[in-house]
mmCIF file of C-alpha atoms (C1' of nucleotides) in Angstrom:
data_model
loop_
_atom_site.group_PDB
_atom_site.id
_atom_site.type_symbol
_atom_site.label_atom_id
_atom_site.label_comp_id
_atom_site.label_asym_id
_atom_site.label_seq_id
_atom_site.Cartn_x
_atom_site.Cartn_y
_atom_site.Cartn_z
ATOM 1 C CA UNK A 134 116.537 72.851 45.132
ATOM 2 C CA UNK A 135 116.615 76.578 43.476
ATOM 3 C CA UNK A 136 113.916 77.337 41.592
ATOM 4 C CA UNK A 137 113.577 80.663 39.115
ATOM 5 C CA UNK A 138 111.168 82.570 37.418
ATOM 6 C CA UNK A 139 111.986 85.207 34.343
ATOM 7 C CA UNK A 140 110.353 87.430 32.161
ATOM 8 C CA UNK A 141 113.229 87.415 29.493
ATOM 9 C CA UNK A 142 110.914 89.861 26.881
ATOM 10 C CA UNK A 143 112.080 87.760 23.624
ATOM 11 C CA UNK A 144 114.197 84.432 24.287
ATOM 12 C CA UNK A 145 115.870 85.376 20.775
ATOM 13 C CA UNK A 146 117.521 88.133 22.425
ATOM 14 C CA UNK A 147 118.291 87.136 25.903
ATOM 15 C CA UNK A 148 119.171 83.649 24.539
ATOM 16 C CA UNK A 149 123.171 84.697 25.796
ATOM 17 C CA UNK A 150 122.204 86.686 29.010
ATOM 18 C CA UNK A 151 119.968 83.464 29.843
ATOM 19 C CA UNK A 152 122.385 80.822 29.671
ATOM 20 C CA UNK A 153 125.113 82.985 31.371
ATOM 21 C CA UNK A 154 122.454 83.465 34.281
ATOM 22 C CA UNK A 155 122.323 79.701 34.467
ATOM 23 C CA UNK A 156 125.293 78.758 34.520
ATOM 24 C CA UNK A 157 126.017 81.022 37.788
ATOM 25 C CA UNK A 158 123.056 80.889 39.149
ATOM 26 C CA UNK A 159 122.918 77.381 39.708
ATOM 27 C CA UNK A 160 119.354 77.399 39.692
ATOM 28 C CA UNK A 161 117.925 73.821 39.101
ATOM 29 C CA UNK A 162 114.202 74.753 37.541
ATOM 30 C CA UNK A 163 113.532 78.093 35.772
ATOM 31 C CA UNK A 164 110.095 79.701 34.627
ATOM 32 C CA UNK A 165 110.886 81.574 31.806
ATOM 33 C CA UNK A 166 108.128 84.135 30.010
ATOM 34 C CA UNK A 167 107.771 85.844 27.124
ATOM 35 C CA UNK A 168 110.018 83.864 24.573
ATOM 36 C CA UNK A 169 108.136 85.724 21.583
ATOM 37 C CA UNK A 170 108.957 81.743 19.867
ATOM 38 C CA UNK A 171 106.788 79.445 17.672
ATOM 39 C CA UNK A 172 106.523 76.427 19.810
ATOM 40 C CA UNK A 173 109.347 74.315 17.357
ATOM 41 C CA UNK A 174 111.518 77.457 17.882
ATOM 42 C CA UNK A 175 113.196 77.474 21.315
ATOM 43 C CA UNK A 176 117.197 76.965 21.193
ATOM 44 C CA UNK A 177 116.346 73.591 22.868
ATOM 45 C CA UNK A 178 119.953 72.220 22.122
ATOM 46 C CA UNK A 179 121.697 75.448 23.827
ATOM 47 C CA UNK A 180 119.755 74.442 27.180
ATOM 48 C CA UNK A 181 120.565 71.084 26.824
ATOM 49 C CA UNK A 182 124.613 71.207 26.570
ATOM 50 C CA UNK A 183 123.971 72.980 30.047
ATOM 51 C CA UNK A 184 122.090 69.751 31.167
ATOM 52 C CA UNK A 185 118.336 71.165 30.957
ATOM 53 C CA UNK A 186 114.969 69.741 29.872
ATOM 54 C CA UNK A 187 113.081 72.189 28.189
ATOM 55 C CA UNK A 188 109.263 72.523 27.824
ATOM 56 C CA UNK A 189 107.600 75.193 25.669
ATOM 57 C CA UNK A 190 104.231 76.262 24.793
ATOM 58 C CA UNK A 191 105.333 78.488 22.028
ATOM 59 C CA UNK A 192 102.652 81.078 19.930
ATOM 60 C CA UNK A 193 104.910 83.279 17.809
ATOM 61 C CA UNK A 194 105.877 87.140 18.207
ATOM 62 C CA UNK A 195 103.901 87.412 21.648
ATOM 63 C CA UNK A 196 103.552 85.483 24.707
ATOM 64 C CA UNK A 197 104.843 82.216 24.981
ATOM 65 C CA UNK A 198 105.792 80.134 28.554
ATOM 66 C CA UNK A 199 108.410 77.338 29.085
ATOM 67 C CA UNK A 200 110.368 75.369 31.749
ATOM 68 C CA UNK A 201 113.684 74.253 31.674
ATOM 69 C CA UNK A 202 114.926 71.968 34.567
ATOM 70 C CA UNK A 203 118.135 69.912 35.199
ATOM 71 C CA UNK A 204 116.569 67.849 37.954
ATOM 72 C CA UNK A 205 114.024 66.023 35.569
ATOM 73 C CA UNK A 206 110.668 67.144 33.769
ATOM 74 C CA UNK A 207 107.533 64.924 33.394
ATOM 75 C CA UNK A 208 103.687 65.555 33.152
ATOM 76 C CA UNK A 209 104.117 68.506 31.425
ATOM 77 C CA UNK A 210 100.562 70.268 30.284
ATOM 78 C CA UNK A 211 100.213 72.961 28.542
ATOM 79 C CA UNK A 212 97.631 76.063 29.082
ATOM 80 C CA UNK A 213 94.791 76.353 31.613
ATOM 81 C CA UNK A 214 92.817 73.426 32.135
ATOM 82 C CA UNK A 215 88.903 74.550 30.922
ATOM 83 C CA UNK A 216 90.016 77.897 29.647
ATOM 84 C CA UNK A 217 89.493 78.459 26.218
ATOM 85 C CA UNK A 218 93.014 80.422 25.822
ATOM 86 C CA UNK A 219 94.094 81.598 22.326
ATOM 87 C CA UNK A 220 97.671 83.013 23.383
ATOM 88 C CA UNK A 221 100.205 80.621 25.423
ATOM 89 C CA UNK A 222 100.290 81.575 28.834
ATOM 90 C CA UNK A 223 101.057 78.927 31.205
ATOM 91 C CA UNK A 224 102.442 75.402 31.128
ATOM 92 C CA UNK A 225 102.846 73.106 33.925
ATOM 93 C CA UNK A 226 105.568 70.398 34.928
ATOM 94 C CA UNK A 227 106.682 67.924 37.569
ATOM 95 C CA UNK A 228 110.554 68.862 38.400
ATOM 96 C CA UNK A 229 111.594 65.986 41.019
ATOM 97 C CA UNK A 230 108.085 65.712 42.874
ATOM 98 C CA UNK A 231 107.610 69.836 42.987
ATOM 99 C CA UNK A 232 104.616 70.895 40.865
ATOM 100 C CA UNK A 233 106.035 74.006 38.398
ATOM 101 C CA UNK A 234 103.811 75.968 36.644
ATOM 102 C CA UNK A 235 105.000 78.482 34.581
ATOM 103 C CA UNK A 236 102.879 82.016 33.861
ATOM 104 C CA UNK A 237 102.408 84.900 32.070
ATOM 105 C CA UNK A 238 99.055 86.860 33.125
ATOM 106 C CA UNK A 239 97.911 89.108 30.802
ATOM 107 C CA UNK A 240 98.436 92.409 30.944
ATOM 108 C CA UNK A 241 95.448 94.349 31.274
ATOM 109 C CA UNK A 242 96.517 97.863 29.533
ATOM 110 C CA UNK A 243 93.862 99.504 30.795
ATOM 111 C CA UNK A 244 90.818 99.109 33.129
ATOM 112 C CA UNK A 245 88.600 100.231 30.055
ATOM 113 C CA UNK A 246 90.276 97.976 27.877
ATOM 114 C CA UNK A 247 88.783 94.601 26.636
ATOM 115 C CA UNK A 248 92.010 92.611 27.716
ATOM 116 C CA UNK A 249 91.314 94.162 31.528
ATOM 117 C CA UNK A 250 88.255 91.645 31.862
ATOM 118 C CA UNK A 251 90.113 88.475 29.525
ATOM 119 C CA UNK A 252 93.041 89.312 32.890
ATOM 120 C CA UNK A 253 89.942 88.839 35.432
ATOM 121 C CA UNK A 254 88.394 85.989 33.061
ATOM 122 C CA UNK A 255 92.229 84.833 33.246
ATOM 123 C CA UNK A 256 93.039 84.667 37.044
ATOM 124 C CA UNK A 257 89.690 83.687 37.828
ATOM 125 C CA UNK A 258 90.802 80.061 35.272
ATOM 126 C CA UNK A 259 94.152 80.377 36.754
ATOM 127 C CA UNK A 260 92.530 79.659 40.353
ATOM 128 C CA UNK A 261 90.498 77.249 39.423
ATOM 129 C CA UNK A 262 93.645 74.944 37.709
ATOM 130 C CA UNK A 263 95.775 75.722 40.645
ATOM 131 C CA UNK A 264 93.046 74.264 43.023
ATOM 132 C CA UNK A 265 92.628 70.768 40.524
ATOM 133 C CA UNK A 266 96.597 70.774 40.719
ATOM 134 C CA UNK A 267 96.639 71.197 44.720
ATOM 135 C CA UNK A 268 94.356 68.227 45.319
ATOM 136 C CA UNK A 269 97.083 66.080 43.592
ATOM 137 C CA UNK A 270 100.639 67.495 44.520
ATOM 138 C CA UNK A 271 101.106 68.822 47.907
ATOM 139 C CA UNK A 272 104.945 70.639 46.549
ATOM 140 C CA UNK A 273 103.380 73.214 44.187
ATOM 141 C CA UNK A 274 105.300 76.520 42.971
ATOM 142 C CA UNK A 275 103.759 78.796 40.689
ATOM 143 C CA UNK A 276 106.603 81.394 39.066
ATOM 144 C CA UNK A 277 105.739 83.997 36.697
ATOM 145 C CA UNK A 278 104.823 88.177 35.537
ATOM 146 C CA UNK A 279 101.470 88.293 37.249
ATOM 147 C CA UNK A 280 101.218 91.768 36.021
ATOM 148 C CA UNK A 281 100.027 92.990 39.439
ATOM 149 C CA UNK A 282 101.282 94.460 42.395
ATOM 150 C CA UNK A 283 99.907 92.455 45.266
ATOM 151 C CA UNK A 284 100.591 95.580 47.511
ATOM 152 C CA UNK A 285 101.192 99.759 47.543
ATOM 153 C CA UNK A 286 104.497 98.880 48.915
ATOM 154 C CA UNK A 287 104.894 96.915 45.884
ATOM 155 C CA UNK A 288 105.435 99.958 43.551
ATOM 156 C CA UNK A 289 107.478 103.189 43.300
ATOM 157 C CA UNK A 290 104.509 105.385 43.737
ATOM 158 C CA UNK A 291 100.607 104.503 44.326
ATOM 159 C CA UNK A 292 99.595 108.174 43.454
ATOM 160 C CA UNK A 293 101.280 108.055 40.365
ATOM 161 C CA UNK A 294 99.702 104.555 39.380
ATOM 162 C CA UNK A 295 95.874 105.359 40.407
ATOM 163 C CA UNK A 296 93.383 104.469 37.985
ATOM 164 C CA UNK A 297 95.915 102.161 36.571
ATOM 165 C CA UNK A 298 96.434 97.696 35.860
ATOM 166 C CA UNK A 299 98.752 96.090 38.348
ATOM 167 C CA UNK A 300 96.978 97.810 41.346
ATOM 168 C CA UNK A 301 93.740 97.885 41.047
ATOM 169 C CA UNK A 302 91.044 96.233 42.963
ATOM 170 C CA UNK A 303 89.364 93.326 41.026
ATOM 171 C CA UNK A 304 92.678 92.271 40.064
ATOM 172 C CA UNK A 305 94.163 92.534 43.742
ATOM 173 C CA UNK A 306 91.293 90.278 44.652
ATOM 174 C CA UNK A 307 91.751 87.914 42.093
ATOM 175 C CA UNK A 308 95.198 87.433 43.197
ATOM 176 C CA UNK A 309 94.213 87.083 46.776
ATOM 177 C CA UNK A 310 91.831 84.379 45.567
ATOM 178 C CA UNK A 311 94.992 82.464 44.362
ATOM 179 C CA UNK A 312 96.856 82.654 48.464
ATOM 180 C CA UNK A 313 93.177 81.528 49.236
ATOM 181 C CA UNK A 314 93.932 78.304 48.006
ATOM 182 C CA UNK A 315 96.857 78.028 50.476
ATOM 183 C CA UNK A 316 99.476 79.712 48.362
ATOM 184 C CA UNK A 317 102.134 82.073 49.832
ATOM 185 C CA UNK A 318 103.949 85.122 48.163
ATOM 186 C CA UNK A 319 107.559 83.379 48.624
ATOM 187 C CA UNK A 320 109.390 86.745 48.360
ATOM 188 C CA UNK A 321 107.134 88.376 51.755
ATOM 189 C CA UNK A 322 108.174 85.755 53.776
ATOM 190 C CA UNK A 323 111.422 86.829 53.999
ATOM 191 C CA UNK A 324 110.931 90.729 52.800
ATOM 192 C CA UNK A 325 108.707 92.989 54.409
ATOM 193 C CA UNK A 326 110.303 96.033 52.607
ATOM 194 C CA UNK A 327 108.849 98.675 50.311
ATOM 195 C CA UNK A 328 110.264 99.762 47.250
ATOM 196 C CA UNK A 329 111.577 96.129 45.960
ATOM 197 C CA UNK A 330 111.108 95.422 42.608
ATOM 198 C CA UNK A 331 111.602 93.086 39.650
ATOM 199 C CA UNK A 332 110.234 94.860 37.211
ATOM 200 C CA UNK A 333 111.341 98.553 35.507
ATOM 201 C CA UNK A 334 109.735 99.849 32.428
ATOM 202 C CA UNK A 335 112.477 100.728 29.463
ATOM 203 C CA UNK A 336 110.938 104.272 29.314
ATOM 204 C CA UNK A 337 112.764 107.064 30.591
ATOM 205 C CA UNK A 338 115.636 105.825 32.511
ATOM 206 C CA UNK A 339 112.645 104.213 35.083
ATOM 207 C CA UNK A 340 115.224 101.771 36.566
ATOM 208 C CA UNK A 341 117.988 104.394 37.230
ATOM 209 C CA UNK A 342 115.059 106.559 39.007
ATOM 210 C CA UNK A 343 114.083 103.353 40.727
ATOM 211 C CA UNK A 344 110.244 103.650 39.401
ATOM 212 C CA UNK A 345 109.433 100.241 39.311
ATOM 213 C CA UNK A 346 106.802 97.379 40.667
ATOM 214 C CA UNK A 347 106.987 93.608 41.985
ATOM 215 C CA UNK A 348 104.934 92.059 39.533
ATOM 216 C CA UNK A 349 107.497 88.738 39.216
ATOM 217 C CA UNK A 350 106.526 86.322 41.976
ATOM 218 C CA UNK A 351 107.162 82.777 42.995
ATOM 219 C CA UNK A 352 103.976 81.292 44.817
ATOM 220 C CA UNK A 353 104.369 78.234 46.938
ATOM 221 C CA UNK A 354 102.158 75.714 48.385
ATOM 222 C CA UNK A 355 102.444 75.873 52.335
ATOM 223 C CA UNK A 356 104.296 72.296 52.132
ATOM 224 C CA UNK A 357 107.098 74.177 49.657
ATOM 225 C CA UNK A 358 107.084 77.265 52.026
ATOM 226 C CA UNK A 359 107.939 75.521 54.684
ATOM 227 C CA UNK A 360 110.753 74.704 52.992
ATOM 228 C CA UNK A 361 111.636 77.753 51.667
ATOM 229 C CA UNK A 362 115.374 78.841 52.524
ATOM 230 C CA UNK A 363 115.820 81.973 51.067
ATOM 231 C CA UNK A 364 114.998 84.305 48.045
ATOM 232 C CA UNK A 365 116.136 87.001 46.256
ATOM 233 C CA UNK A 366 115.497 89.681 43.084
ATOM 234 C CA UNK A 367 118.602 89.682 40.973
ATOM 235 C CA UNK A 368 118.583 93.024 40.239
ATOM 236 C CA UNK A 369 122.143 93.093 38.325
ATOM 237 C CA UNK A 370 120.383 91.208 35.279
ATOM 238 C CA UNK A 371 118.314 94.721 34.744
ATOM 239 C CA UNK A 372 121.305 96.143 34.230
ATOM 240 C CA UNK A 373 124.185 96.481 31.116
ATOM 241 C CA UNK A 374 123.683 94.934 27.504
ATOM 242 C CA UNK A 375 120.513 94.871 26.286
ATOM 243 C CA UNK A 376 118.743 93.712 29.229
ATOM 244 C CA UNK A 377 114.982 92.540 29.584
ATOM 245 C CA UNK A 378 112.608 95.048 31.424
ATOM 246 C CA UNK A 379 112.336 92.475 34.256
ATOM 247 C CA UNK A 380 114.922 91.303 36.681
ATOM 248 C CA UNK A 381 114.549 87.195 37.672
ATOM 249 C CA UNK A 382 113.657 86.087 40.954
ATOM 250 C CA UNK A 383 114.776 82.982 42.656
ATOM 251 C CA UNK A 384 114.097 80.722 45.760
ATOM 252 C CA UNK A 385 115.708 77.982 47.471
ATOM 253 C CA UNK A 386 113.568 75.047 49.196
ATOM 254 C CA UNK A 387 114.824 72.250 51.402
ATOM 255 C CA UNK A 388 115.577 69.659 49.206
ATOM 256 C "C1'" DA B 131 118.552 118.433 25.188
ATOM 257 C "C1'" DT B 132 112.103 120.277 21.809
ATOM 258 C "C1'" DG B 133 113.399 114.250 23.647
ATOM 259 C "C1'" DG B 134 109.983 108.605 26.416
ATOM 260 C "C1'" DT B 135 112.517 102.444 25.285
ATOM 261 C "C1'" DC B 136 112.493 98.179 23.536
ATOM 262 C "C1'" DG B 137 111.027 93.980 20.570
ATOM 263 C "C1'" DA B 138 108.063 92.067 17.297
ATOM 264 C "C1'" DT B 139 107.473 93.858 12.601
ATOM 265 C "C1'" DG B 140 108.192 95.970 8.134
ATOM 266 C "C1'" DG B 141 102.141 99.652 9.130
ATOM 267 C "C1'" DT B 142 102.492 100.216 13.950
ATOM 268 C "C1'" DC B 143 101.295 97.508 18.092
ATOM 269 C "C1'" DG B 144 102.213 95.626 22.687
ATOM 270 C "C1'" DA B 145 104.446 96.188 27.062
#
DNA sequence: ATGGTCGATGGTCGA
């Protein structure tokens, strides 16, 4: 079973890149972010003729979170459970008795910045949902942008970062909170490597200097990890026609 | 070569 997770920075754009992925990739579940779609909007047909289910929680020109699965999708939910959320940032699904939740965690901009403490207020939900979902289904994966770099050796340069989001403190602890619950960073169990990363801002040729962060992860329950085969960044889909900002990241698990 | 890139939008804002 491969499961993927990508930030594709408006599904109206990537729609072609997407479904070309797909098709090669041979991934069976992918967490896709950022489809900038009003719910009714997602190209649901084009992901069907390639045998996927699709579920979206759409808002518009920002956010928006959806699965799409070829090996069956039930019990989908959509947002945080007892979060108050106005913008659509996660959605959860049963693919073939694995648990897939789908997220986009807010950004942060700054650590001044209103949306810095709606990211804690965020996590801090997140944890909470992912510890009601644990209780029930033993096969969880959580794939999405967390918007934070777990670890320095998670981004280009920790000088040139201090004072900013994706590395700070509170947020680093609010991630830690979520391997608390008995979640694993997929990607470190087979990577110990620095300077690995899925994600390379469009400004100023970043990718081509290799500035970049790991801020796409795929968190698994310690029943999935121990089924975890391998994983991988595909760092190709960064690259050529109008690609999104963030390369996807997959994992195989033991069927 | 006096300059940051995209994508939503149709002013700029968000990342």
């Amino acid at each position: 079973m491969r499961i993927a997770t990508w930030n594709v920075n408006s599904l109206r754009v990537r729609l072609d890149r997407v479904l070309a992925w797909l098709d090669v990739s041979e991934c069976d579940v992918l967490c896709i972010q950022e489809t900038k779609l009003a719910q009714d909007a997602f190209p649901t047909d084009a992901f069907s003729e390639l045998g996927y289910e699709i579920a979206h929680y759409g808002q518009g020109q920002w956010n928006g979170v959806a699965l799409a699965s070829r090996i069956g999708l039930s019990d989908v939910r959509r947002g945080i459970t007892g979060f108050d959320d106005k913008e659509a940032r996660a959605i959860i699904g049963t693919c073939s008795n694995v648990r897939v939740m789908s997220v986009y965690v807010p950004n942060g901009r700054s650590l001044d910045d209103p949306h810095y403490q709606y990211k804690l207020r965020w996590l801090k939900a997140l944890r909470d949902d992912l510890g009601f979902e644990l209780k029930r289904h033993a096969d969880l994966l959580v794939g999405g942008d967390f918007n934070i770099a777990p670890r320095d050796i998670d981004v280009w340069s920790i000088d040139a970062l201090q004072g900013a989001t994706h590395v700070s403190t509170r947020e680093r602890e609010c991630f830690e909170d979520l391997l608390n619950l008995g979640m694993e960073d997929l990607f470190r169990k087979f990577f110990s490597q620095e300077q690995l990363f899925t994600w390379w801002d469009y400004r100023g040729g970043s990718f081509h200097k290799r500035q970049g962060m790991r801020i796409d992860l795929l968190l698994g329950s310690a029943s999935l990890s121990n089924r975890a085969l391998w994983t991988l960044i595909d760092r190709n889909e960064r690259k050529g026609t109008q690609p999104s900002d963030h390369a996807p990241v997959v994992v195989e698990v033991q069927a």
